[in-house]
Coordinates of C-alpha atoms in Angstrom, one line a residue:
M1 CA -33.6 -63.2 39.6
V2 CA -32.3 -59.9 38.3
L3 CA -32.9 -58.2 41.6
N4 CA -31.0 -61.1 43.3
Y5 CA -27.9 -60.4 41.2
I6 CA -28.1 -56.6 41.6
W7 CA -28.5 -57.0 45.4
I8 CA -25.5 -59.3 45.6
G9 CA -23.6 -56.9 43.4
F10 CA -24.1 -54.0 45.7
F11 CA -22.6 -55.9 48.6
V12 CA -19.7 -57.4 46.7
V13 CA -18.6 -54.2 45.0
S14 CA -19.0 -52.3 48.3
F15 CA -16.8 -54.8 50.1
L16 CA -14.1 -54.6 47.5
F17 CA -14.1 -50.8 47.7
A18 CA -14.0 -51.0 51.5
I19 CA -10.8 -53.2 51.2
V20 CA -9.2 -50.6 48.9
Q21 CA -10.1 -47.8 51.3
L22 CA -8.6 -49.7 54.2
L23 CA -5.4 -50.3 52.3
M24 CA -5.3 -46.6 51.6
G25 CA -5.4 -45.9 55.3
D26 CA -9.0 -45.4 56.1
T27 CA -9.3 -47.5 59.2
T28 CA -12.9 -46.4 59.9
I29 CA -14.4 -47.6 56.6
F30 CA -15.8 -50.9 58.0
Q31 CA -17.4 -49.0 60.9
K32 CA -19.0 -46.5 58.5
I33 CA -20.5 -49.4 56.4
V34 CA -21.8 -51.2 59.5
D35 CA -23.3 -48.0 60.9
S36 CA -24.9 -47.5 57.5
T37 CA -26.5 -50.9 57.6
F38 CA -28.2 -50.2 60.9
D39 CA -29.2 -46.6 60.0
T40 CA -30.7 -47.6 56.6
S41 CA -32.6 -50.6 58.1
K42 CA -34.0 -48.3 60.7
T43 CA -34.9 -45.9 57.9
A44 CA -36.6 -48.6 56.0
F45 CA -38.8 -49.6 58.9
E46 CA -39.6 -45.9 59.7
T47 CA -40.6 -45.4 56.1
S48 CA -42.9 -48.3 56.1
L49 CA -44.3 -47.2 59.5
G50 CA -44.9 -43.7 58.1
L51 CA -46.7 -45.3 55.1
T52 CA -49.1 -47.2 57.4
G53 CA -51.5 -44.3 58.2
V54 CA -51.5 -43.0 54.6
L55 CA -52.1 -46.5 53.2
A56 CA -54.9 -47.2 55.7
L57 CA -56.5 -43.8 54.8
W58 CA -56.3 -44.2 51.0
L59 CA -57.1 -47.9 50.7
G60 CA -60.1 -47.2 53.0
I61 CA -61.2 -44.5 50.6
M62 CA -60.5 -46.7 47.6
K63 CA -62.6 -49.5 49.1
I64 CA -65.5 -47.1 49.4
G65 CA -65.1 -46.0 45.8
E66 CA -64.8 -49.6 44.7
K67 CA -68.1 -50.6 46.4
A68 CA -69.8 -47.5 45.3
G69 CA -68.8 -48.2 41.7
A70 CA -66.7 -45.1 41.2
V71 CA -63.6 -47.0 40.3
N72 CA -65.5 -49.0 37.7
V73 CA -66.8 -45.7 36.2
L74 CA -63.1 -44.5 35.9
A75 CA -62.2 -47.8 34.3
R76 CA -64.9 -47.5 31.7
M77 CA -63.9 -43.9 30.9
L78 CA -60.2 -44.8 30.5
S79 CA -60.6 -48.2 28.8
P80 CA -60.2 -46.8 25.2
V81 CA -56.8 -45.3 26.2
F82 CA -55.3 -47.7 28.8
S83 CA -56.5 -50.8 26.9
R84 CA -53.7 -50.0 24.4
L85 CA -51.0 -50.0 27.1
F86 CA -52.6 -52.8 29.1
P87 CA -54.1 -55.2 26.6
D88 CA -54.0 -58.1 29.0
I89 CA -56.3 -56.4 31.5
P90 CA -60.0 -57.2 30.8
K91 CA -62.1 -54.3 29.6
N92 CA -63.7 -52.2 32.4
H93 CA -61.7 -54.1 35.1
P94 CA -61.4 -52.1 38.3
A95 CA -57.6 -52.1 38.0
M96 CA -57.9 -49.5 35.2
G97 CA -59.5 -47.1 37.6
S98 CA -56.7 -47.6 40.2
I99 CA -54.0 -47.3 37.6
F100 CA -55.5 -44.0 36.5
M101 CA -55.7 -42.6 40.0
N102 CA -52.1 -43.6 40.6
V103 CA -50.8 -42.1 37.4
A104 CA -52.9 -38.9 38.0
S105 CA -51.6 -38.6 41.5
N106 CA -48.0 -38.9 40.3
M107 CA -48.5 -36.4 37.6
L108 CA -49.8 -33.9 40.2
G109 CA -47.0 -34.7 42.6
L110 CA -49.4 -36.1 45.2
D111 CA -47.1 -38.8 46.6
N112 CA -49.4 -39.5 49.6
A113 CA -52.2 -40.6 47.2
A114 CA -50.0 -42.2 44.5
T115 CA -48.4 -45.0 46.6
P116 CA -51.7 -46.4 48.1
T117 CA -53.5 -46.3 44.8
G118 CA -50.5 -47.9 43.1
L119 CA -50.5 -50.7 45.6
K120 CA -54.2 -51.2 45.1
A121 CA -53.6 -51.5 41.4
M122 CA -50.9 -54.1 41.9
Q123 CA -53.2 -56.2 44.1
Q124 CA -56.0 -56.0 41.5
M125 CA -53.6 -57.0 38.7
Q126 CA -52.2 -59.8 40.9
E127 CA -55.8 -61.3 41.0
L128 CA -55.5 -61.7 37.2
N129 CA -52.0 -63.2 37.4
P130 CA -51.8 -67.0 36.6
K131 CA -48.2 -67.2 38.0
K132 CA -48.4 -65.5 41.4
D133 CA -44.6 -65.2 41.8
T134 CA -43.9 -63.7 38.4
A135 CA -44.6 -60.2 37.1
T136 CA -47.2 -59.9 34.3
N137 CA -46.9 -57.5 31.3
P138 CA -49.5 -55.1 32.8
M139 CA -47.5 -55.0 36.1
I140 CA -44.3 -54.2 34.3
M141 CA -45.9 -51.5 32.1
F142 CA -47.4 -50.0 35.3
L143 CA -44.1 -50.1 37.0
V144 CA -42.4 -48.3 34.1
L145 CA -45.0 -45.6 34.1
N146 CA -44.1 -45.0 37.8
T147 CA -40.4 -45.2 37.4
S148 CA -40.3 -42.8 34.5
G149 CA -41.8 -40.3 36.9
L150 CA -44.1 -38.1 34.7
T151 CA -44.7 -35.3 37.1
I152 CA -46.4 -32.2 35.8
I153 CA -46.0 -30.1 39.0
P154 CA -42.6 -30.6 40.7
T155 CA -43.8 -28.7 43.8
T156 CA -41.1 -30.0 46.2
I157 CA -38.2 -29.2 43.9
L158 CA -39.6 -25.6 43.3
A159 CA -40.0 -25.2 47.1
F160 CA -36.4 -26.3 47.7
R161 CA -35.1 -23.9 45.1
S162 CA -37.0 -21.1 46.6
S163 CA -35.7 -21.9 50.1
Y164 CA -32.1 -21.9 48.8
G165 CA -32.5 -18.4 47.4
A166 CA -32.8 -19.1 43.7
A167 CA -33.5 -15.9 41.7
Q168 CA -36.2 -17.6 39.7
P169 CA -37.2 -20.9 41.4
T170 CA -39.5 -21.9 38.6
D171 CA -37.0 -21.6 35.8
V172 CA -36.5 -25.4 35.9
F173 CA -40.2 -26.2 35.5
I174 CA -40.3 -26.5 31.7
P175 CA -37.0 -28.4 31.5
I176 CA -38.2 -30.9 34.2
L177 CA -41.4 -31.4 32.3
L178 CA -39.6 -32.0 29.0
A179 CA -37.1 -34.4 30.5
T180 CA -39.7 -36.5 32.4
T181 CA -41.9 -36.6 29.2
V182 CA -39.0 -38.0 27.2
A183 CA -38.4 -40.6 29.9
T184 CA -42.0 -41.6 30.0
L185 CA -42.4 -41.8 26.2
F186 CA -39.2 -43.9 26.0
G187 CA -40.3 -46.1 28.9
I188 CA -43.6 -46.8 27.1
I189 CA -42.0 -47.5 23.8
I190 CA -39.2 -49.8 25.2
T191 CA -41.8 -51.8 27.3
C192 CA -44.1 -52.1 24.2
L193 CA -41.1 -53.6 22.3
F194 CA -40.4 -56.1 25.1
Q195 CA -44.1 -57.1 25.2
H196 CA -44.5 -57.2 21.4
I197 CA -47.1 -54.4 21.5
N198 CA -47.4 -52.8 18.1
I199 CA -46.6 -49.1 18.7
L200 CA -47.2 -48.2 15.0
K201 CA -50.9 -48.9 15.3
P202 CA -53.0 -45.7 14.9
S203 CA -54.5 -46.3 18.3
M204 CA -51.1 -46.5 20.0
L205 CA -49.7 -43.5 18.0
A206 CA -52.8 -41.6 19.1
V207 CA -52.1 -42.4 22.8
L208 CA -48.5 -41.2 22.5
A209 CA -49.5 -38.1 20.6
G210 CA -52.2 -37.4 23.2
L211 CA -49.6 -37.5 25.9
C212 CA -47.3 -35.1 24.0
A213 CA -50.3 -32.8 23.4
F214 CA -51.3 -32.9 27.0
V215 CA -47.8 -32.0 28.2
G216 CA -47.7 -29.2 25.6
I217 CA -50.9 -27.7 27.0
I218 CA -49.5 -27.8 30.5
I219 CA -46.3 -26.1 29.4
A220 CA -48.3 -23.4 27.7
S221 CA -50.5 -22.9 30.7
F222 CA -47.8 -22.8 33.4
G223 CA -44.8 -21.6 31.5
S224 CA -45.7 -17.9 31.8
M225 CA -46.7 -18.0 35.5
D226 CA -44.4 -16.4 38.1
K227 CA -43.3 -18.3 41.2
D228 CA -46.1 -17.1 43.5
T229 CA -48.9 -17.8 41.0
M230 CA -47.6 -21.2 40.1
G231 CA -47.2 -22.1 43.8
T232 CA -50.8 -21.0 44.5
V233 CA -52.3 -22.8 41.5
T234 CA -50.5 -26.0 42.2
A235 CA -51.3 -26.1 45.9
V236 CA -55.0 -25.3 45.4
A237 CA -55.4 -27.7 42.5
G238 CA -53.6 -30.6 44.2
N239 CA -55.5 -30.2 47.5
A240 CA -58.8 -29.6 45.8
I241 CA -58.4 -32.8 43.7
L242 CA -57.6 -34.9 46.7
L243 CA -60.5 -33.5 48.7
S244 CA -62.9 -33.9 45.8
V245 CA -62.0 -37.5 45.3
I246 CA -62.6 -38.3 49.0
V247 CA -65.9 -36.5 49.1
A248 CA -67.1 -37.9 45.8
F249 CA -66.4 -41.5 46.9
I250 CA -68.1 -41.0 50.2
I251 CA -71.2 -39.4 48.7
G252 CA -71.3 -42.1 46.0
G253 CA -71.2 -44.7 48.7
F254 CA -74.1 -43.0 50.5
V255 CA -76.1 -42.8 47.3
K256 CA -75.5 -46.5 46.6
K257 CA -76.7 -47.2 50.2
I258 CA -73.5 -49.0 51.3
N259 CA -72.2 -48.9 54.8
V260 CA -69.5 -46.3 54.1
Y261 CA -67.8 -46.6 57.5
D262 CA -67.5 -50.4 57.4
A263 CA -66.2 -50.2 53.8
F264 CA -63.5 -47.7 55.0
I265 CA -62.5 -49.9 57.9
E266 CA -62.2 -52.9 55.6
G267 CA -59.9 -51.1 53.2
A268 CA -57.9 -49.5 56.0
K269 CA -57.2 -53.0 57.4
E270 CA -55.8 -53.9 53.9
G271 CA -53.6 -50.8 54.1
F272 CA -52.1 -51.9 57.5
Q273 CA -51.4 -55.4 56.2
T274 CA -49.7 -54.0 53.1
A275 CA -47.5 -51.7 55.1
V276 CA -46.3 -54.7 57.2
R277 CA -45.7 -56.9 54.1
I278 CA -43.4 -54.4 52.4
I279 CA -41.0 -54.0 55.4
P280 CA -38.6 -56.8 54.4
Y281 CA -38.3 -55.6 50.8
L282 CA -37.6 -52.0 51.9
V283 CA -34.9 -53.2 54.4
A284 CA -33.2 -55.3 51.7
I285 CA -33.0 -52.6 49.0
L286 CA -32.2 -49.6 51.3
V287 CA -29.5 -51.4 53.2
A288 CA -27.8 -52.4 50.0
V289 CA -27.9 -48.8 48.7
G290 CA -26.6 -47.5 52.0
V291 CA -23.7 -49.9 52.0
F292 CA -22.8 -49.0 48.4
R293 CA -22.8 -45.3 49.3
A294 CA -20.9 -45.6 52.5
S295 CA -18.1 -47.7 50.9
G296 CA -17.1 -44.8 48.7
A297 CA -18.1 -46.7 45.5
M298 CA -20.4 -43.9 44.5
D299 CA -17.7 -41.3 44.8
M300 CA -15.3 -43.4 42.9
L301 CA -17.8 -43.8 40.1
I302 CA -18.4 -40.1 39.8
N303 CA -14.7 -39.3 39.8
G304 CA -14.0 -41.9 37.1
I305 CA -16.7 -40.5 34.8
S306 CA -15.3 -36.9 35.3
W307 CA -11.8 -38.1 34.4
F308 CA -13.1 -39.9 31.3
V309 CA -15.2 -37.0 30.1
K310 CA -12.2 -34.6 30.4
Q311 CA -9.9 -37.0 28.7
C312 CA -12.3 -37.0 25.7
G313 CA -12.0 -33.2 25.6
L314 CA -15.7 -32.8 26.4
N315 CA -17.5 -30.3 28.6
A316 CA -17.6 -31.8 32.1
D317 CA -19.8 -29.2 33.7
F318 CA -22.6 -31.8 34.1
V319 CA -20.5 -34.2 36.1
G320 CA -21.1 -32.3 39.4
A321 CA -24.8 -33.1 39.1
L322 CA -24.4 -36.8 38.3
P323 CA -24.6 -38.0 42.0
T324 CA -28.3 -37.0 41.9
A325 CA -28.8 -39.1 38.7
F326 CA -27.0 -42.1 40.2
M327 CA -28.9 -41.9 43.5
K328 CA -32.3 -41.4 41.9
P329 CA -33.0 -45.0 40.9
L330 CA -31.8 -46.2 44.3
S331 CA -33.2 -43.8 46.9
G332 CA -35.5 -40.8 46.6
S333 CA -34.3 -39.3 49.9
G334 CA -30.6 -39.9 48.8
A335 CA -31.2 -38.2 45.5
R336 CA -32.9 -35.3 47.2
G337 CA -29.9 -35.0 49.5
M338 CA -27.5 -34.9 46.5
M339 CA -29.7 -32.3 44.8
L340 CA -29.6 -30.1 48.0
E341 CA -25.9 -30.6 48.3
A342 CA -25.3 -29.5 44.7
M343 CA -27.4 -26.3 45.2
K344 CA -25.5 -25.6 48.5
N345 CA -22.0 -26.2 47.0
Y346 CA -22.5 -24.7 43.5
G347 CA -25.4 -22.4 44.1
P348 CA -29.1 -22.8 43.1
D349 CA -28.6 -20.7 40.0
S350 CA -25.5 -22.4 38.8
F351 CA -25.5 -24.9 35.9
V352 CA -24.9 -27.9 38.3
G353 CA -27.5 -26.6 40.7
R354 CA -30.2 -26.3 38.1
L355 CA -29.2 -29.6 36.4
S356 CA -29.4 -31.5 39.7
C357 CA -33.0 -30.2 40.1
I358 CA -33.9 -31.3 36.5
L359 CA -32.3 -34.8 37.2
Q360 CA -34.3 -35.1 40.4
G361 CA -37.5 -34.4 38.6
S362 CA -36.9 -36.3 35.4
T363 CA -37.4 -39.9 36.8
D364 CA -38.5 -41.7 39.9
T365 CA -36.9 -44.2 42.3
T366 CA -36.8 -47.5 40.3
F367 CA -35.5 -49.9 43.0
Y368 CA -37.7 -48.4 45.7
I369 CA -40.8 -48.8 43.5
L370 CA -39.7 -52.3 42.6
A371 CA -39.3 -53.2 46.2
V372 CA -42.6 -51.7 47.4
Y373 CA -44.9 -52.6 44.5
F374 CA -43.7 -56.0 43.7
G375 CA -43.0 -56.8 47.3
S376 CA -46.6 -56.0 48.2
V377 CA -47.8 -58.9 46.1
N378 CA -44.8 -61.2 46.7
I379 CA -43.5 -61.0 43.1
K380 CA -40.1 -62.8 42.9
Y381 CA -39.4 -62.9 39.2
T382 CA -39.5 -59.4 37.7
R383 CA -38.7 -60.4 34.1
H384 CA -37.9 -57.3 32.0
A385 CA -39.1 -54.7 34.6
V386 CA -35.6 -53.8 35.9
A387 CA -34.2 -53.4 32.4
C388 CA -37.1 -51.2 31.2
G389 CA -37.1 -49.1 34.4
L390 CA -33.3 -48.5 34.3
L391 CA -33.3 -47.7 30.6
S392 CA -36.1 -45.1 31.2
D393 CA -33.9 -43.7 34.0
L394 CA -30.9 -43.5 31.7
V395 CA -32.8 -41.8 28.8
G396 CA -34.4 -39.4 31.3
S397 CA -31.0 -38.4 32.7
I398 CA -29.5 -38.0 29.2
A399 CA -32.5 -35.9 28.2
A400 CA -32.1 -33.8 31.4
I401 CA -28.5 -33.1 30.7
A402 CA -29.1 -32.2 27.0
I403 CA -32.1 -29.9 27.9
A404 CA -30.1 -28.2 30.7
Y405 CA -27.4 -27.3 28.1
V406 CA -30.1 -25.9 25.8
F407 CA -31.8 -23.8 28.5
F408 CA -28.9 -22.8 30.7

């Protein structure tokens, strides 16, 4: 229901802004918006089409791991930790293993592995769902963990900074890690409050403290590395982990004497079906975002904030990076474009250039994840998922701005 109102709101606001633009003399505004609807619907289909091969591969591998018992082993290992965040999932349920693989892939910046394992986790949680059209508490917690975007190694952002000629491309590494950690911790806490999970229990406090400690270790390990060393370590670690998972699942299936090839084909078929199923949801959300952007509503919002901040006598240096923050919940590629535009216009080593990178890495694309994950299992009623996801985005963006002022 919330998505319904948000979706309608995008079109209504965009239409009103288009009328204003027309009255101000822009006779091409309606053409721009119509072109945007066709372009973004095409992009949505191409995105889903591009996911088909990756989904088929990883859901095939996951099916091998599931039949070999590897996913169950992961579930048993993680049960003491994840059972606190997902109390409604039965102990040692395979969904725990899929959730872990998704979260681990996101933390390592392995997007190609994260989406398929996330979709698998959603399908497994849907099997436990008594109301098939309504999001459950575990689904919402899982979504918030994804939208808060805890990424330990922001490889893509560092690569873009290097290509744009930043003097020290890795100088945003620790700020990004701090901002995304704040967003994730807040996301967990606010979702626990919505779901009446007692965060003051020693077990829950231990989970949150463990997350902080883990991030602290990563900061200590990577903080002193130069650009080349960090790039080498992250590339080798990420690829080695992916290959190790594939080989381990295949060998495990062989040892368990299952037909590995047939298991892969079975899972790959599920991947193809999932890719087709999410097309309408992607078209719906990306077209709405494209119309909002093409109407000039986004630019008007940025200019209004800039004026308000200046009227309050505050430092408005951060406003130039806000387009990245506003686009991030709506579109990953759109936010990336805003980040690159900021680095091009202001310079990669400027305050705005650095802040746009931190904002890009602090959270993930909330509405895209909502559309893909909930759409894959036909969830219509998202309950408090949108509120928790957007609040995490907001806190992550505020943290990014504050941290940028501290560091730069």
